[in-house]
Every structure is written in C-alpha cells, then in structure tokens.
Amino acid sequence: MPEVKKTKFYGVFKIKGKISTINLVPNQKVYGEELIKEKSVEYRVWDFWRSKPAAAIKNGLKGLPIEDGIKVLYLGIANGTTASHFSDIIGKNGLIYGVEISDRPFRELIPTAEKRGNVIPILANARKPEDYENVVLSKVDVVYEDVASDDQVQIMIRNCEKFLKPDGFAIIVIKSQSIDVTKHPRQVYKECLQELEKYFEIIDKVELDPYEKFHLFVVMRWKG
Amino acid sequence: MASYQVRTFIGIFFVDENKKIISFKPFPKDPKEVAPLLNEKSEAPAEIEKFVKENLLKYAIEYKFVKNQIEFNQFLTKVNSELTKQKIKESASRDNLIIHVNNAVEELDRSINIFVERLREWYSLHFPEMDRVIENHEMYVELIGKFGDRENFNDNRLNQFKEKSSGMEFNKEDIETVKLFSSDISKLYELRKEFTNYLSKLLKEIAPNFSVLAGDVIAAKLIAKAGGLERLSRMPSSTIQLLGSEKALFRFLKSRGRSKSPKYGLIYNHPLIQNSPSDKQGKIARLLASKLSIAARIDYYSKEYRGDQMKKELEAKVKGILSLKK
Ligand SMILES: C[S@@+](CC[C@H](N)C(=O)[O-])C[C@H]1O[C@@H](n2cnc3c(N)ncnc32)[C@H](O)[C@@H]1O
C-alpha cells in the first residue's frame, strides 16, 4: 500500500516517493503522466522533467503561493502541462487565465481547459495586456510567467501593473539563453534580478539544472 | 438620466451613472451562441465597465444565471474556448498555404532528384552515351518518354551515338517499363510547375512587396522558414539576413567564435548578392535584409503596394555600394 504524505506545498503530496497533485478530473491524463489511486483519491504524478515548478520543488524551493480558490494569470501556458497541476491545486473555485501567443498548443489546451472548467484559454501576446483585459475580470493573486523571450522581465512587470493584486505574488522562470547567449547564465540572472527588485521583493530562487538547463525559478512579492 | 450598456459574457447590463443596475438582459446559456455576441464592444465608460466586471460573479448568482462560482468558472472557460477557437480560425490565415506549397515543392524536388538518378543509371544500361550528352534532367526524362528505344531516337545531339552505342539491347517489355517510369517523373515535373505558378499567385496576393524584392523562390522559402508572414514581420532584419543558415550559425556558437560567423542565409541566392563581388556581398546582404524586413511589415499590416518603388530604391543603393572604392 503506497503511503500518501503531505508536503509543505499546498495541495502537493508525496506518494511512492513522487510528488503529485489530486486529479481534478479523475481518469484523465493531461500529458501522459502517471496516475496513482489511493483510498479512492486519484493522484497525478508531477513530472519534474516536464514541469518547471516540480523541478523547482525537487531542487529545494521553500514555498509556492498556489492555493485553493486563487486566481492565476499564466503567461506562456503552452499546452497546459504545468497549468494542469496548478488547476488541480486551486480547485474548481479557482481560476487560471492562460495566455499563449502561438495557436499550435491550443489543440491540446482547449480540451484540457474545457474538461477542467477552471482554465481560460486566451490566444494573445503577453506583450499586449490591453488585448486581454476584457477577459480578465478582476485582479489576480498570482502572475506566473514562462515565456522564454529576451524581454520577459518587462512582460512580467507590465502584466503585474495591470492585473496583480497589491500584495500578490509573481513567479518568473528566467531562461538565460533567451536573454543573452553570450553571457554566463549567473550574470544574466543577476541582471534580471536587479531589475525585478525594483518592483518585487524576491522571496526565493532556485536554479532548475539538470531538469531545465540555464533556467532560474524565482518567487516574488509585488511591492505594488 | 444616463444609462449605459455593459456587455459581459453572461449578458447585457443596463447601468446608471451611479453604478446601479437598471436591468439585465441575459445571453442564452450556450457558449457557442454567446461567443459571437461578444465581438461587439460595450460603450460604457471604463470605470462603469470595470465595476460590472469585478462584480460579475455576484450578479450572475443574483440574476440566477449560475448557481455558484464553480458553474460560473465553467461557463467562463467554455465561452473563452469558443472565442479562442474562433480567433484561431481567423488567424489561420492564407499565408499557411505558402508554407505548405513551398514545402511541397521542396519535397517534390528531392523526390524528382532521386528518381532521375535512378532513371539515368537504369537507362544507361541501354544507352550510356546519353547520360553525359543530355545534362538537363527534365530533358533527359522527356526524351525517353518520347522515343523509348535508342533505335527510335531522332535528336541532333544523339543521332551520332545511337548506332555505335556500347549499351545492351532492351526488349519490348524492358522499354515499356522504363518509359512508364519516365512518364511518371514527367508528371511530377508538371505538378511542380502547377505548384510554382500557384505559389506566385499566392505571393502576389499575400506578400506583394516582399516577394517583388526577394523574388518568388526566396520569398516563399523565407516565409516558410519563419513560420508565416506574421512571424517574419516581427523579426529584426539581422534575423532575416541569417534565416536558413541555422546549421552554420549553430556551428559558430558551438565553436565559441573560433569558426566563421555566417553572414547570410537564404538571401545569399538573391541575384543582387550573387552578381556582386564577394567583398561587397556582406554590405548588400545587410541592406537587402533591412528592405525585406520593411516590406514584410507593410505586407502584414497593410498590403499597400509599394514594391516597384522599393525595388528601384534598393537597386539604386546597391549601385551606390558597388561604385564605392574599397
Ligand atoms: C517554455 S514554453 C511554456 C511551457 C509551459 N509553461 C509549461 O510548463 O507547461 C513557452 C511558451 O511561451 C509562449 N510565448 C512566447 N512568447 C510569448 C508572448 N509574448 N506571449 C504569450 N506567450 C508567449 C511560447 O509560444 C511557448 O508556448
């Protein structure tokens, strides 16, 4: 009998040594992840090779501000691999606004979103928050950004200005290779953090090697 | 007293200037029907609109549109899925046709090459002298379809060889079979012509400025490589200059600067670069790329035709570069 253990992360469990979330839509896989049933509860294994917050947890992240019932603005949601675990954690009362610029991933994202009922797919450019301000009904608790572009820090700041609650959290995945290939990743991180510190209080940061090379996962609080 | 209309995804609210709801006209509870209704904008002041939006859940429950937040979220998800599907349909624009036709032409070229190589080796058993004399692939294929057995050839370039050919004899079935092969290859050539004509038409329609500067072949390849006109229009000209040189660029990055950095990609084949001395090519490539990037933007945003004028300017500038002393 596998034993299920709580972790310090809200809605995240350890089962058979693997971190997982409770499946919001039982029997449905999102990206080929393993499903484990225990005492009539179904858990979805959170694959740290496929999803950056899972890699961050694996690498010693101290806390994740994703909780039951909150609203998240997700920039660069792609096909919803990571968002599906957030969707598990925030539950049916929570809501994820998922912005994605490329139309390709929507083929997979839309069915996932419709089944879950708490993920709103938005085809838009995160550089133009005006284009989706109609859809985002009210300010959100968390802005999560994983867009891999050279202006990713600016994109984050602009979206927080528009959509984040005054004491809300922001999570950014910095990809040094998208920002400057010629500089050492640590140097790129340092420069990004300096810029971010003008707007945010940095709470925690972990590098995602070896799961994602040259990526830094940063949790912050908006100074508003 | 002024009243404003605020359009939300559950229906239309009529609100007075004190932000009091006067009445509410609900939309049908079917996401597919609601999505098209949202294309119209509200005309209320931003502040009133914001107020209604922020309280939408409360109103949705008050007016019994939904029972609770869960149902509300589900409805919101479904409506936005519909809106996104609608948007994707619109944005899956005609430039995708260019990508597919261009790639089909490239694939045809690869297939034709493989088949012609095979045909040449095969038919050389019978008429080896023809292989060197007729260098043009399409001509080679056509001649076999037309004459079949080397005895029947009537072609100035070949008549002198056919009598004393060192090739083996083919019987009737041998000939018929190789003719069948050549006629199918000819059909592929015809298909290729159809495709390139169609491609020219598409380019005129979708990227008139860009294709007049780049030439049809390079224009189609660049659009395909970039993944569409929209992406191309967002690229800086330095990227356009290098499009199609990914392998060389990768080699450069891996060598940490020890190998030569590539100067140009697909645009290297442009006549303005090909016909210029090598010490001027870099400069011309930069110029061409910057003009192409402007043209791509015009094509994406307005399609207003300025191609002839831009082409003249480009050629004048190239002349200027060519006349410069080193
Ligand atoms: C690394 S992927 C995200 C993977 C996803 N977060 C996950 O873990 O499941 C980055 C995504 O950001 C999208 N993207 C890049 N630039 C964007 C922009 N300006 N606005 C919105 N999305 C963007 C890309 O199309 C891509 O799908």
PDB file of N, CA and C and ligand atoms in Angstrom, chain A residues 52 74 76-78 81-82 100-102 124-127 146-147, ligand 1:
ATOM      1  N   LYS A  52       8.336  22.956 -14.744  1.00  0.00           N
ATOM      2  CA  LYS A  52       9.377  23.688 -14.022  1.00  0.00           C
ATOM      3  C   LYS A  52       9.111  23.870 -12.525  1.00  0.00           C
ATOM      4  N   TYR A  74      -1.525  33.219 -16.126  1.00  0.00           N
ATOM      5  CA  TYR A  74      -0.419  32.368 -16.568  1.00  0.00           C
ATOM      6  C   TYR A  74       0.021  32.827 -17.958  1.00  0.00           C
ATOM      7  N   GLY A  76       2.263  32.349 -21.205  1.00  0.00           N
ATOM      8  CA  GLY A  76       3.013  31.281 -21.887  1.00  0.00           C
ATOM      9  C   GLY A  76       2.557  29.915 -21.427  1.00  0.00           C
ATOM     10  N   ILE A  77       1.236  29.694 -21.459  1.00  0.00           N
ATOM     11  CA  ILE A  77       0.679  28.465 -20.876  1.00  0.00           C
ATOM     12  C   ILE A  77       0.938  27.246 -21.759  1.00  0.00           C
ATOM     13  N   ALA A  78       1.267  27.464 -23.034  1.00  0.00           N
ATOM     14  CA  ALA A  78       1.547  26.367 -23.981  1.00  0.00           C
ATOM     15  C   ALA A  78       0.406  25.344 -23.949  1.00  0.00           C
ATOM     16  N   THR A  81       0.703  21.783 -19.645  1.00  0.00           N
ATOM     17  CA  THR A  81       1.334  20.765 -18.803  1.00  0.00           C
ATOM     18  C   THR A  81       1.419  21.230 -17.352  1.00  0.00           C
ATOM     19  N   THR A  82       2.087  22.353 -17.131  1.00  0.00           N
ATOM     20  CA  THR A  82       2.232  22.879 -15.774  1.00  0.00           C
ATOM     21  C   THR A  82       0.903  23.397 -15.239  1.00  0.00           C
ATOM     22  N   GLU A 100      -1.416  32.577 -24.309  1.00  0.00           N
ATOM     23  CA  GLU A 100      -0.429  31.911 -25.176  1.00  0.00           C
ATOM     24  C   GLU A 100      -0.476  32.559 -26.552  1.00  0.00           C
ATOM     25  N   ILE A 101       0.703  32.812 -27.109  1.00  0.00           N
ATOM     26  CA  ILE A 101       0.782  33.562 -28.372  1.00  0.00           C
ATOM     27  C   ILE A 101       0.665  32.669 -29.591  1.00  0.00           C
ATOM     28  N   SER A 102       1.069  31.402 -29.450  1.00  0.00           N
ATOM     29  CA  SER A 102       1.104  30.536 -30.626  1.00  0.00           C
ATOM     30  C   SER A 102      -0.188  29.732 -30.706  1.00  0.00           C
ATOM     31  N   ALA A 124      -3.294  35.277 -27.212  1.00  0.00           N
ATOM     32  CA  ALA A 124      -2.884  36.673 -27.210  1.00  0.00           C
ATOM     33  C   ALA A 124      -1.387  36.777 -26.953  1.00  0.00           C
ATOM     34  N   ASN A 125      -0.869  37.961 -27.197  1.00  0.00           N
ATOM     35  CA  ASN A 125       0.532  38.247 -26.963  1.00  0.00           C
ATOM     36  C   ASN A 125       0.677  38.890 -25.584  1.00  0.00           C
ATOM     37  N   ALA A 126       1.485  38.288 -24.732  1.00  0.00           N
ATOM     38  CA  ALA A 126       1.634  38.806 -23.372  1.00  0.00           C
ATOM     39  C   ALA A 126       2.274  40.192 -23.343  1.00  0.00           C
ATOM     40  N   ARG A 127       2.862  40.603 -24.471  1.00  0.00           N
ATOM     41  CA  ARG A 127       3.396  41.961 -24.559  1.00  0.00           C
ATOM     42  C   ARG A 127       2.275  42.981 -24.676  1.00  0.00           C
ATOM     43  N   ASP A 146       6.279  32.072 -17.967  1.00  0.00           N
ATOM     44  CA  ASP A 146       7.294  31.193 -18.547  1.00  0.00           C
ATOM     45  C   ASP A 146       7.219  31.362 -20.058  1.00  0.00           C
ATOM     46  N   VAL A 147       7.756  32.483 -20.559  1.00  0.00           N
ATOM     47  CA  VAL A 147       7.619  32.758 -21.994  1.00  0.00           C
ATOM     48  C   VAL A 147       8.922  32.658 -22.790  1.00  0.00           C
TER      49      VAL A 147
HETATM   50  C1  LIG C   1       8.667  27.152 -22.366  1.00  0.00           C
HETATM   51  S1  LIG C   1       7.073  27.276 -23.074  1.00  0.00           S
HETATM   52  C2  LIG C   1       5.982  27.178 -21.700  1.00  0.00           C
HETATM   53  C3  LIG C   1       5.775  25.796 -21.097  1.00  0.00           C
HETATM   54  C4  LIG C   1       4.664  25.788 -20.049  1.00  0.00           C
HETATM   55  N1  LIG C   1       4.795  26.929 -19.170  1.00  0.00           N
HETATM   56  C5  LIG C   1       4.645  24.538 -19.233  1.00  0.00           C
HETATM   57  O1  LIG C   1       5.493  24.418 -18.326  1.00  0.00           O
HETATM   58  O2  LIG C   1       3.776  23.694 -19.436  1.00  0.00           O
HETATM   59  C6  LIG C   1       6.979  28.953 -23.523  1.00  0.00           C
HETATM   60  C7  LIG C   1       5.672  29.349 -24.185  1.00  0.00           C
HETATM   61  O3  LIG C   1       5.549  30.744 -24.184  1.00  0.00           O
HETATM   62  C8  LIG C   1       4.928  31.152 -25.369  1.00  0.00           C
HETATM   63  N2  LIG C   1       5.230  32.562 -25.603  1.00  0.00           N
HETATM   64  C9  LIG C   1       6.397  33.113 -26.041  1.00  0.00           C
HETATM   65  N3  LIG C   1       6.286  34.450 -26.146  1.00  0.00           N
HETATM   66  C10 LIG C   1       5.030  34.767 -25.754  1.00  0.00           C
HETATM   67  C11 LIG C   1       4.304  36.003 -25.654  1.00  0.00           C
HETATM   68  N4  LIG C   1       4.875  37.161 -25.962  1.00  0.00           N
HETATM   69  N5  LIG C   1       3.018  35.942 -25.230  1.00  0.00           N
HETATM   70  C12 LIG C   1       2.440  34.770 -24.911  1.00  0.00           C
HETATM   71  N6  LIG C   1       3.072  33.588 -24.991  1.00  0.00           N
HETATM   72  C13 LIG C   1       4.348  33.576 -25.407  1.00  0.00           C
HETATM   73  C14 LIG C   1       5.512  30.207 -26.403  1.00  0.00           C
HETATM   74  O4  LIG C   1       4.675  30.122 -27.557  1.00  0.00           O
HETATM   75  C15 LIG C   1       5.576  28.904 -25.639  1.00  0.00           C
HETATM   76  O5  LIG C   1       4.428  28.122 -25.818  1.00  0.00           O
END
